[in-house]
Short mmCIF file of C-alpha atoms and ligand atoms in Angstrom, two decimals:
data_model
loop_
_atom_site.label_atom_id
_atom_site.label_comp_id
_atom_site.label_asym_id
_atom_site.label_seq_id
_atom_site.Cartn_x
_atom_site.Cartn_y
_atom_site.Cartn_z
CA MET H 11 0.06 0.08 0.26
CA LYS H 12 1.19 3.49 -0.80
CA VAL H 13 0.25 6.55 1.08
CA LEU H 14 2.26 10.17 0.04
CA SER H 15 1.99 12.20 3.57
CA VAL H 16 1.70 16.19 2.98
CA ALA H 17 3.29 18.58 5.25
CA SER H 18 4.97 21.44 5.69
CA GLU H 19 7.10 20.70 8.25
CA VAL H 20 9.41 17.00 9.12
CA PHE H 21 12.00 16.08 11.62
CA PRO H 22 14.71 15.62 11.18
CA LEU H 23 14.62 18.73 8.53
CA ILE H 24 12.52 21.50 9.55
CA LYS H 25 10.53 21.73 13.08
CA THR H 26 8.22 24.03 14.57
CA GLY H 27 5.87 22.18 16.48
CA GLY H 28 4.48 18.17 16.98
CA LEU H 29 3.46 18.86 13.11
CA ALA H 30 7.10 17.72 12.20
CA ASP H 31 7.58 15.11 15.18
CA VAL H 32 4.46 13.89 13.42
CA ALA H 33 5.33 13.85 10.03
CA GLY H 34 8.71 12.15 10.62
CA ALA H 35 7.66 8.95 12.87
CA LEU H 36 4.73 7.89 11.64
CA PRO H 37 6.48 6.74 8.01
CA LEU H 38 8.81 5.02 10.16
CA ALA H 39 6.26 3.77 12.25
CA LEU H 40 4.17 2.60 9.20
CA ALA H 41 6.43 0.55 7.37
CA PRO H 42 6.77 -2.33 9.26
CA LEU H 43 3.26 -2.71 8.63
CA GLY H 44 3.68 -2.75 5.21
CA ILE H 45 3.04 0.29 3.62
CA ASP H 46 4.96 2.92 1.56
CA MET H 47 4.89 6.13 3.02
CA ARG H 48 6.14 9.00 1.11
CA THR H 49 6.64 12.39 2.16
CA LEU H 50 6.07 15.73 0.20
CA MET H 51 7.09 18.86 1.78
CA PRO H 52 8.45 22.62 0.82
CA GLY H 53 12.13 22.82 -0.17
CA TYR H 54 12.46 25.65 2.10
CA THR H 55 16.56 27.13 2.05
CA SER H 56 17.63 24.98 5.23
CA VAL H 57 15.87 21.80 4.26
CA LEU H 58 17.95 21.89 0.45
CA ALA H 59 21.20 22.35 2.40
CA LYS H 60 20.26 19.14 4.45
CA LEU H 61 19.77 16.88 1.81
CA GLY H 62 22.09 14.70 -0.23
CA THR H 63 22.06 13.15 -3.26
CA THR H 64 18.54 14.55 -5.21
CA ARG H 65 16.74 12.71 -8.46
CA THR H 66 14.34 14.88 -10.29
CA VAL H 67 11.15 13.74 -10.96
CA CYS H 68 9.68 16.44 -13.21
CA ASP H 69 9.82 20.23 -13.87
CA ILE H 70 6.55 22.02 -13.14
CA PRO H 71 7.04 24.73 -15.51
CA ASP H 72 3.97 26.85 -14.34
CA LEU H 73 3.10 25.87 -10.33
CA LEU H 74 0.72 28.44 -9.30
CA GLY H 75 2.41 30.85 -11.97
CA HIS H 76 6.29 30.14 -10.87
CA PRO H 77 8.92 27.75 -12.11
CA ALA H 78 9.34 24.43 -9.50
CA THR H 79 10.88 21.45 -10.15
CA LEU H 80 10.25 17.74 -8.19
CA LEU H 81 12.97 15.99 -6.60
CA PHE H 82 13.04 12.83 -4.81
CA THR H 83 15.30 11.80 -2.15
CA GLU H 84 15.61 9.79 1.11
CA HIS H 85 16.94 11.49 4.45
CA ALA H 86 17.01 9.95 7.77
CA GLY H 87 15.14 7.06 6.12
CA LEU H 88 12.66 8.66 5.03
CA PRO H 89 11.30 8.99 1.36
CA LEU H 90 10.55 12.47 0.47
CA TYR H 91 9.42 14.69 -2.42
CA VAL H 92 10.35 17.80 -2.16
CA ILE H 93 9.09 21.10 -4.18
CA ASP H 94 12.14 23.35 -5.10
CA CYS H 95 10.46 26.58 -5.95
CA PRO H 96 12.99 29.54 -5.48
CA ASP H 97 10.29 31.85 -5.31
CA PHE H 98 8.10 30.10 -2.74
CA TYR H 99 10.90 28.70 -0.31
CA ASP H 100 13.87 30.53 -0.57
CA ARG H 101 13.88 32.62 2.39
CA ASP H 102 15.56 33.65 5.57
CA GLY H 103 12.96 33.40 8.16
CA GLY H 104 11.20 30.23 9.26
CA PRO H 105 8.58 27.93 7.17
CA TYR H 106 5.53 30.56 7.86
CA VAL H 107 6.92 33.37 9.26
CA ASP H 108 9.39 36.10 8.38
CA GLU H 109 12.64 36.86 10.63
CA THR H 110 10.29 40.05 12.31
CA GLY H 111 7.59 37.21 12.89
CA LYS H 112 4.91 38.05 10.39
CA ASP H 113 3.46 35.79 8.29
CA TYR H 114 4.07 35.88 4.80
CA ILE H 115 2.22 37.21 2.62
CA ASP H 116 2.04 34.77 -0.56
CA ASN H 117 1.36 32.13 2.19
CA TRP H 118 -1.73 31.46 0.49
CA GLN H 119 0.11 30.48 -2.63
CA ARG H 120 3.29 28.65 -0.82
CA PHE H 121 0.39 26.01 0.46
CA ALA H 122 -1.51 25.99 -2.31
CA ALA H 123 1.07 24.64 -4.55
CA LEU H 124 2.23 22.40 -1.68
CA SER H 125 -1.26 20.68 -2.41
CA ARG H 126 -1.06 21.15 -5.95
CA VAL H 127 2.07 18.91 -6.13
CA ALA H 128 0.30 16.53 -4.16
CA SER H 129 -2.52 15.69 -6.26
CA ASP H 130 0.42 16.06 -9.43
CA ILE H 131 2.13 12.92 -7.89
CA ALA H 132 -1.91 11.51 -6.92
CA ASN H 133 -2.56 12.06 -10.83
CA GLY H 134 1.22 10.35 -12.06
CA VAL H 135 3.65 12.62 -12.40
CA ASP H 136 5.82 10.29 -11.23
CA PRO H 137 5.75 7.16 -13.74
CA ASP H 138 7.32 5.12 -10.82
CA TRP H 139 5.33 5.62 -8.08
CA ALA H 140 1.83 6.91 -7.35
CA PRO H 141 -0.09 7.06 -4.04
CA ASP H 142 -3.23 4.75 -2.78
CA VAL H 143 -4.14 7.48 -0.82
CA VAL H 144 -2.78 10.62 0.24
CA HIS H 145 -2.86 11.97 3.59
CA GLY H 146 -2.71 16.09 4.14
CA HIS H 147 -1.89 17.53 8.00
CA ASP H 148 -3.31 20.48 8.77
CA TRP H 149 -3.84 24.20 6.68
CA GLN H 150 -1.12 24.36 4.87
CA ALA H 151 -2.02 20.56 2.75
CA GLY H 152 -5.65 21.47 2.99
CA LEU H 153 -6.28 22.13 -0.46
CA ALA H 154 -4.98 18.31 -1.27
CA PRO H 155 -8.45 16.35 -1.33
CA VAL H 156 -9.98 19.92 -2.85
CA TYR H 157 -7.60 19.70 -5.98
CA LEU H 158 -7.87 15.68 -5.94
CA LYS H 159 -11.43 16.28 -5.36
CA TYR H 160 -11.67 18.95 -8.72
CA SER H 161 -9.03 17.44 -10.87
CA GLU H 162 -9.97 15.95 -14.20
CA VAL H 163 -8.06 12.75 -14.00
CA GLY H 164 -9.81 9.95 -12.24
CA PRO H 165 -10.35 8.00 -10.66
CA HIS H 166 -9.79 9.91 -7.54
CA THR H 167 -7.12 8.85 -5.12
CA PRO H 168 -8.95 8.93 -1.59
CA SER H 169 -7.85 11.50 0.62
CA VAL H 170 -7.09 11.79 4.78
CA ILE H 171 -6.99 15.17 6.41
CA THR H 172 -5.69 15.17 9.79
CA ILE H 173 -6.35 18.12 12.41
CA HIS H 174 -3.36 18.96 14.48
CA ASN H 175 -4.40 22.38 15.84
CA ILE H 176 -7.93 23.61 14.42
CA ALA H 177 -6.71 27.14 15.74
CA PHE H 178 -4.94 27.81 12.83
CA GLN H 179 -7.34 27.30 9.77
CA GLY H 180 -5.38 28.87 6.79
CA GLN H 181 -8.05 31.51 5.67
CA PHE H 182 -7.62 34.26 2.75
CA SER H 183 -9.44 36.55 0.64
CA ALA H 184 -11.21 35.18 -2.08
CA GLN H 185 -9.82 37.38 -4.59
CA ILE H 186 -7.01 34.50 -4.27
CA PHE H 187 -9.48 32.68 -5.64
CA PRO H 188 -8.76 32.66 -9.73
CA ALA H 189 -4.87 31.90 -9.03
CA LEU H 190 -5.66 28.68 -7.56
CA GLY H 191 -6.10 26.96 -10.85
CA LEU H 192 -9.46 25.22 -9.46
CA PRO H 193 -12.61 25.06 -12.03
CA ILE H 194 -15.02 27.82 -10.59
CA ASP H 195 -17.27 25.30 -9.08
CA ALA H 196 -14.77 24.69 -6.23
CA TYR H 197 -15.85 28.23 -4.65
CA HIS H 198 -18.67 26.84 -3.10
CA VAL H 199 -19.56 25.84 0.40
CA ASP H 200 -18.78 21.96 -0.81
CA GLY H 201 -15.44 23.55 -1.78
CA VAL H 202 -13.09 26.54 -0.85
CA GLU H 203 -16.03 28.95 0.10
CA TYR H 204 -16.10 29.69 3.50
CA TYR H 205 -18.24 32.95 4.77
CA SER H 206 -17.05 34.59 1.65
CA ASN H 207 -13.46 33.87 2.17
CA ILE H 208 -11.48 30.88 0.75
CA GLY H 209 -10.58 28.30 3.87
CA TYR H 210 -7.78 25.75 3.25
CA LEU H 211 -8.61 23.48 6.42
CA LYS H 212 -12.47 24.17 5.51
CA GLY H 213 -11.97 22.65 2.05
CA GLY H 214 -9.94 19.71 3.16
CA LEU H 215 -12.19 18.74 5.86
CA ARG H 216 -15.49 19.07 3.70
CA THR H 217 -13.74 17.21 0.09
CA ALA H 218 -11.70 14.74 2.30
CA TRP H 219 -12.81 10.84 2.40
CA ALA H 220 -11.72 10.88 6.13
CA LEU H 221 -10.87 12.85 8.83
CA THR H 222 -8.60 12.56 12.21
CA THR H 223 -7.27 14.31 14.87
CA VAL H 224 -4.87 13.59 17.01
CA SER H 225 -6.41 12.30 19.69
CA PRO H 226 -10.36 11.00 20.78
CA THR H 227 -10.98 13.72 23.32
CA TYR H 228 -10.10 15.84 21.30
CA ALA H 229 -12.34 14.05 17.87
CA GLU H 230 -15.05 15.00 20.36
CA GLU H 231 -14.08 18.52 21.46
CA ILE H 232 -13.93 20.09 18.10
CA LEU H 233 -17.56 19.40 18.17
CA GLU H 234 -18.39 22.13 20.19
CA PRO H 235 -18.44 25.54 19.99
CA GLN H 236 -15.41 26.32 22.44
CA PHE H 237 -13.12 24.13 20.39
CA GLY H 238 -14.41 24.05 17.28
CA MET H 239 -13.36 27.52 16.09
CA GLY H 240 -16.04 28.10 13.10
CA LEU H 241 -16.13 24.53 12.08
CA GLU H 242 -17.15 22.40 14.57
CA GLY H 243 -20.79 22.26 12.53
CA LEU H 244 -19.00 21.22 9.23
CA ILE H 245 -17.08 18.62 11.33
CA GLY H 246 -20.24 17.52 12.87
CA GLU H 247 -21.99 16.80 9.82
CA ARG H 248 -18.77 14.63 8.98
CA VAL H 249 -19.25 12.74 12.43
CA THR H 250 -19.28 9.39 10.60
CA ASP H 251 -15.83 9.85 8.38
CA LEU H 252 -13.96 11.69 11.80
CA VAL H 253 -11.82 9.56 14.14
CA GLY H 254 -9.10 10.37 16.47
CA ILE H 255 -5.91 9.17 16.99
CA VAL H 256 -3.52 9.67 19.71
CA ASN H 257 -0.09 10.53 18.30
CA GLY H 258 2.86 8.73 19.39
CA ILE H 259 6.47 9.54 19.94
CA ASP H 260 10.04 8.31 18.25
CA ASP H 261 11.36 6.30 20.91
CA ASP H 262 14.66 6.41 19.27
CA VAL H 263 15.32 10.19 19.29
CA TRP H 264 13.66 10.16 22.97
CA ASN H 265 15.17 7.35 24.65
CA PRO H 266 16.48 8.27 27.88
CA GLU H 267 19.08 5.00 27.62
CA THR H 268 20.52 6.26 24.50
CA ASP H 269 19.79 9.99 24.34
CA LYS H 270 23.30 11.54 23.08
CA HIS H 271 21.78 15.38 24.44
CA ILE H 272 21.35 14.55 28.31
CA ALA H 273 24.37 14.46 30.69
CA ALA H 274 23.56 10.81 31.84
CA ASN H 275 21.78 8.12 30.47
CA TYR H 276 18.96 5.81 32.48
CA ASN H 277 15.80 3.67 32.54
CA GLY H 278 13.02 2.86 34.53
CA VAL H 279 15.24 1.00 37.52
CA ASN H 280 18.16 3.06 37.38
CA LEU H 281 16.11 6.51 38.05
CA LYS H 282 19.48 8.04 40.66
CA LYS H 283 21.12 8.57 37.25
CA ARG H 284 18.75 11.70 36.82
CA ARG H 285 20.29 13.67 39.23
CA GLU H 286 23.58 13.85 36.64
CA ASN H 287 21.02 15.71 34.57
CA ARG H 288 19.51 17.53 37.35
CA ALA H 289 22.61 19.71 38.03
CA ALA H 290 23.87 19.76 34.83
CA LEU H 291 20.10 21.54 34.05
CA VAL H 292 20.48 23.32 37.70
CA ARG H 293 24.02 24.85 35.93
CA ARG H 294 22.03 25.18 32.56
CA PHE H 295 19.44 27.70 33.94
CA GLY H 296 21.45 29.49 36.64
CA LEU H 297 19.44 28.26 39.21
CA ILE H 298 20.25 27.53 42.90
CA ALA H 299 20.12 23.81 43.83
CA ASN H 300 17.93 22.47 46.64
CA ASP H 301 16.06 19.61 47.09
CA GLY H 302 12.51 20.99 46.17
CA PRO H 303 10.87 19.63 42.63
CA ILE H 304 11.66 21.36 39.65
CA PHE H 305 8.98 21.93 37.19
CA CYS H 306 9.67 22.77 33.12
CA VAL H 307 8.36 24.14 30.06
CA VAL H 308 8.84 23.53 26.90
CA SER H 309 6.32 25.20 24.84
CA ARG H 310 5.08 27.84 22.33
CA LEU H 311 4.60 30.59 24.61
CA THR H 312 0.98 31.49 23.53
CA TRP H 313 -2.48 31.60 25.34
CA GLN H 314 -3.12 28.14 24.34
CA LYS H 315 -0.51 26.95 26.20
CA GLY H 316 -1.62 28.42 29.24
CA ILE H 317 1.86 30.81 29.58
CA ASP H 318 -0.34 33.14 31.47
CA LEU H 319 -1.57 30.81 34.05
CA ILE H 320 1.85 29.61 34.85
CA ILE H 321 3.15 33.67 35.34
CA GLU H 322 0.56 33.93 37.61
CA ALA H 323 1.38 30.90 39.42
CA ALA H 324 4.88 31.37 39.20
CA ASP H 325 5.28 33.09 42.88
CA GLU H 326 3.23 30.31 44.03
CA ILE H 327 5.52 27.61 42.82
CA VAL H 328 8.95 29.41 44.54
CA ALA H 329 7.25 30.10 47.67
CA HIS H 330 6.76 26.02 48.04
CA GLY H 331 10.28 25.72 47.21
CA GLY H 332 9.97 24.89 43.63
CA LYS H 333 11.78 25.65 40.40
CA LEU H 334 10.91 26.90 37.03
CA ALA H 335 12.72 26.48 34.23
CA ILE H 336 11.31 27.52 31.48
CA LEU H 337 12.56 27.05 27.38
CA GLY H 338 9.99 28.56 24.49
CA SER H 339 9.93 31.69 22.55
CA GLY H 340 6.14 32.83 21.10
CA ASP H 341 3.89 35.98 22.66
CA PRO H 342 6.13 39.04 23.28
CA VAL H 343 3.86 40.14 26.48
CA LEU H 344 4.21 36.23 27.89
CA GLU H 345 7.74 36.47 26.94
CA GLU H 346 7.70 39.85 28.98
CA GLY H 347 5.65 38.20 32.11
CA ILE H 348 8.46 35.40 32.00
CA ARG H 349 11.07 38.01 32.20
CA ALA H 350 9.20 39.60 34.99
CA ALA H 351 8.58 36.46 37.15
CA ALA H 352 12.75 35.44 36.87
CA ALA H 353 13.89 38.89 37.84
CA ARG H 354 11.59 38.57 41.19
CA HIS H 355 13.42 35.45 42.09
CA PRO H 356 17.06 35.11 40.43
CA GLY H 357 18.13 31.60 41.08
CA SER H 358 14.34 29.77 40.71
CA ILE H 359 13.06 30.53 38.05
CA GLY H 360 15.33 30.18 34.99
CA ILE H 361 14.54 31.16 31.10
CA VAL H 362 15.74 30.14 27.84
CA PHE H 363 13.64 31.97 24.77
CA GLY H 364 14.53 30.20 21.36
CA TYR H 365 14.40 26.92 20.21
CA ASP H 366 17.02 24.64 21.60
CA GLU H 367 16.65 20.79 20.23
CA PRO H 368 19.18 19.20 22.48
CA LEU H 369 18.01 21.32 25.99
CA SER H 370 14.69 20.46 25.45
CA HIS H 371 15.84 16.74 26.12
CA LEU H 372 17.60 17.26 28.67
CA MET H 373 14.68 19.75 30.55
CA GLN H 374 13.04 16.38 30.26
CA ALA H 375 15.68 14.26 31.86
CA GLY H 376 17.00 16.38 34.35
CA SER H 377 13.22 18.52 35.58
CA ASP H 378 10.79 16.47 38.06
CA VAL H 379 8.07 17.74 36.53
CA ILE H 380 6.53 19.25 32.92
CA LEU H 381 4.40 21.63 33.63
CA ILE H 382 1.28 21.66 30.35
CA PRO H 383 -1.42 23.91 31.46
CA SER H 384 -2.77 24.25 28.12
CA ARG H 385 -6.61 24.92 27.46
CA PHE H 386 -7.08 22.90 24.69
CA GLU H 387 -4.30 20.45 23.23
CA PRO H 388 -5.28 18.42 20.26
CA CYS H 389 -2.97 15.66 21.19
CA GLY H 390 0.46 17.55 22.68
CA LEU H 391 3.98 15.81 22.71
CA THR H 392 5.79 17.36 25.48
CA GLN H 393 3.46 14.98 28.15
CA LEU H 394 4.79 12.12 26.12
CA TYR H 395 8.32 12.75 26.39
CA GLY H 396 7.82 13.20 30.08
CA LEU H 397 6.03 10.13 30.59
CA ARG H 398 9.08 8.21 28.87
CA TYR H 399 11.46 10.36 30.69
CA GLY H 400 10.28 9.89 34.27
CA CYS H 401 9.50 13.92 34.10
CA VAL H 402 6.14 13.94 35.56
CA PRO H 403 3.51 15.23 33.24
CA VAL H 404 1.51 18.32 34.73
CA VAL H 405 -1.28 18.76 32.49
CA GLY H 406 -5.30 20.54 31.99
CA LYS H 407 -7.27 17.42 31.11
CA THR H 408 -7.84 18.65 27.64
CA GLY H 409 -7.69 16.72 24.66
CA GLY H 410 -4.76 14.53 24.23
CA LEU H 411 -3.02 15.27 27.70
CA ALA H 412 -6.71 14.12 29.15
CA ASP H 413 -6.46 10.99 27.19
CA THR H 414 -2.44 10.21 27.55
CA ILE H 415 -2.19 10.90 31.55
CA ILE H 416 -3.47 9.17 34.35
CA ASP H 417 -4.58 10.99 37.56
CA ALA H 418 -2.84 10.06 40.41
CA ASN H 419 -6.06 10.38 42.54
CA GLY H 420 -6.26 7.98 44.96
CA ALA H 421 -7.44 5.18 43.48
CA ALA H 422 -4.80 5.15 40.65
CA LEU H 423 -2.09 5.59 43.43
CA THR H 424 -3.39 2.92 45.47
CA ALA H 425 -3.52 0.63 42.42
CA ARG H 426 -0.08 2.12 40.60
CA VAL H 427 -0.87 3.04 37.45
CA ALA H 428 -1.02 7.10 38.49
CA THR H 429 1.53 8.87 36.00
CA GLY H 430 0.73 12.19 36.54
CA VAL H 431 -1.19 15.17 38.02
CA GLN H 432 -4.44 16.06 35.61
CA PHE H 433 -6.78 19.30 36.80
CA SER H 434 -10.31 21.24 36.10
CA PRO H 435 -10.92 23.49 35.39
CA ILE H 436 -8.13 24.74 33.10
CA ASP H 437 -7.72 28.15 35.59
CA ARG H 438 -5.22 29.75 38.16
CA HIS H 439 -7.50 27.80 40.37
CA GLY H 440 -7.51 24.34 38.87
CA LEU H 441 -3.49 25.21 38.38
CA SER H 442 -2.93 26.22 42.06
CA GLN H 443 -4.49 22.69 43.70
CA ALA H 444 -2.72 21.01 40.98
CA LEU H 445 0.72 22.58 42.28
CA ARG H 446 -0.39 21.63 46.04
CA ARG H 447 -0.96 18.25 45.15
CA THR H 448 2.30 17.65 43.41
CA PHE H 449 4.13 18.92 45.96
CA ARG H 450 2.64 16.69 48.32
CA LEU H 451 3.15 14.01 45.66
CA PHE H 452 6.89 14.59 45.69
CA GLU H 453 7.40 15.07 49.14
CA ASP H 454 6.07 11.29 49.13
CA ASP H 455 9.42 9.69 47.99
CA ALA H 456 7.87 6.20 47.59
CA ALA H 457 4.63 7.41 45.86
CA TRP H 458 6.92 9.99 43.16
CA ASN H 459 8.95 7.05 42.49
CA ALA H 460 6.04 4.46 41.77
CA LEU H 461 4.60 7.78 39.77
CA GLN H 462 7.76 7.77 38.11
CA LYS H 463 8.26 4.09 37.54
CA ALA H 464 4.64 3.93 36.10
CA ALA H 465 5.46 7.11 33.79
CA MET H 466 8.23 5.30 32.12
CA LYS H 467 6.05 2.16 31.62
CA SER H 468 3.27 3.81 29.64
CA ASP H 469 2.49 2.86 26.07
CA VAL H 470 3.93 5.95 24.28
CA SER H 471 4.53 4.33 20.75
CA TRP H 472 3.44 4.67 17.81
CA GLN H 473 2.73 0.79 17.76
CA THR H 474 -1.28 1.24 17.98
CA SER H 475 -2.09 4.04 16.15
CA ALA H 476 0.11 3.35 13.42
CA SER H 477 -2.15 0.28 13.24
CA GLN H 478 -4.81 2.47 13.00
CA TYR H 479 -4.10 4.95 10.22
CA ALA H 480 -3.31 1.57 8.62
CA ASN H 481 -6.81 0.06 8.68
CA LEU H 482 -8.37 3.48 7.76
CA TYR H 483 -5.77 3.70 5.08
CA LYS H 484 -7.36 -0.06 3.94
CA THR H 485 -11.07 1.08 4.13
CA LEU H 486 -10.70 4.10 2.28
CA ILE H 487 -8.99 1.67 -1.11
CA SER H 488 -11.65 -0.61 -0.38
CA ARG H 489 -14.36 2.09 -1.29
CA VAL H 490 -12.41 2.90 -4.61
CA ALA H 491 -14.50 2.35 -7.18
CA VAL H 492 -13.67 -0.64 -9.05
CA PRO H 493 -14.01 0.20 -13.12
P1 LIG P 1 2.43 22.00 19.65
O1 LIG P 1 2.64 21.45 18.25
O2 LIG P 1 0.96 22.49 19.53
O3 LIG P 1 3.83 23.62 19.54
P2 LIG P 1 3.00 19.67 20.49
O4 LIG P 1 3.24 19.44 22.15
O5 LIG P 1 2.51 18.69 19.76
O6 LIG P 1 2.92 21.43 20.69
O7 LIG P 1 4.91 19.20 20.09
C1 LIG P 1 6.25 20.93 20.25
C2 LIG P 1 7.17 19.78 19.88
O8 LIG P 1 8.29 21.20 19.60
C3 LIG P 1 7.42 18.96 20.76
O9 LIG P 1 9.10 18.22 20.01
C4 LIG P 1 8.16 20.28 21.99
O10 LIG P 1 9.71 18.97 22.99
C5 LIG P 1 8.87 21.19 20.87
N1 LIG P 1 9.24 22.53 21.25
C6 LIG P 1 8.62 23.51 21.82
N2 LIG P 1 9.09 24.70 21.90
C7 LIG P 1 10.69 24.03 22.19
C8 LIG P 1 11.58 25.11 22.49
N3 LIG P 1 11.65 26.17 22.31
N4 LIG P 1 12.75 24.48 22.10
C9 LIG P 1 12.64 23.15 21.16
N5 LIG P 1 11.66 22.33 21.20
C10 LIG P 1 10.37 22.91 21.48
#
């Protein structure tokens, strides 16, 4: 079975968040199940620079008005199609924003191009390979099912669209429609039209054969206005085609026994080694070592992630003898709030602003708690890394956080199955209660140790989820009409 995955970021080539981890790990998890998954991605400058030998699949003289070349290569075990289109992707900033953090004004074109090429591949531009299913991720690949549905070549290849975060929808003015190269009937409520604008994710959700999101709880939540962000009605209409499949993690990349980014390797029977990582972390963040718990945050600094709640709780954490180590970047107002909290508590709150993959590993290996008070969280990966590293997750009870953590309530503690602390409502008061529970647990060595060990035994692999995707692909293929 051949599947084309379409993603705007893929680890280890380029990453801004969890999508890259999923796009990088899922093909490897599907391979043992007999699924030949290739990934299509944009050839950003930094990506092209990392590639070895490439094969030219074809020239595309007119990709939404710009010349491009489709390349094929392998990188870190991943078979990749890469779109080399300097007009769209040769930029100095990130994949979506320029160096000042502003969205590129031609993002509509840059990612329509990604989807257009996906449908070209499905329709046979590579004589050596064509997918049985096209699997697009997020709004950047939202038009892939649309191009497939409206393409003149048939039979149409089945498509799946996965929502990693419905907050990002890719909405643009209707004025761009003629440049997308879609037939006029695609500007319709059953196509890309969305309240007189164009919605990329909306178009994908309308036209894909199947919809998935990255946890069962989030699949339910997005049916509600509070989480659906305007798309709840459409998703409600398609609920029978929607499934929530929780993300796994790449357990080679995230393995405390072999991780090269940490100070000392360890496993579930040898947790004493964590102390060396803790010491390295304390040095790195300029903390004054004590016996209290170190809470870490590895996150985009946004309202979604509840960073304002952490800022409000910072004094309380320090007052109870805790430390806070924060790695992230994002909203300048939140960065300022963190800076102010750190200034009030030198030696107790340490910050590194920016993106640092190796440091994110040390934080999981050396901190006691990973703090994730997200207001919504489609799946979340950092709590899964926390489980694997014995860094106890303290999380808001929402989305994938609700599905992957077993709360340390009395019954779960007695049965020794608890893996973290969950709280609800996700507000200042809820967080405060959770912190108090966490401090109490941390003071009880036996309880804490049991929590860490149960966490490290959790199944955070891709195995179960990969077979769910495989079954979904099979079901879709069986629906293709035999001519
Ligand atoms: P989201 O995709 O919403 O940002 P996830 O928890 O699903 O959240 O995934 C975030 C990913 O990005 C994780 O792999 C996390 O370790 C990583 N990450 C987030 N911020 C940073 C950072 N500042 N430095 C390094 N890695 C980070």
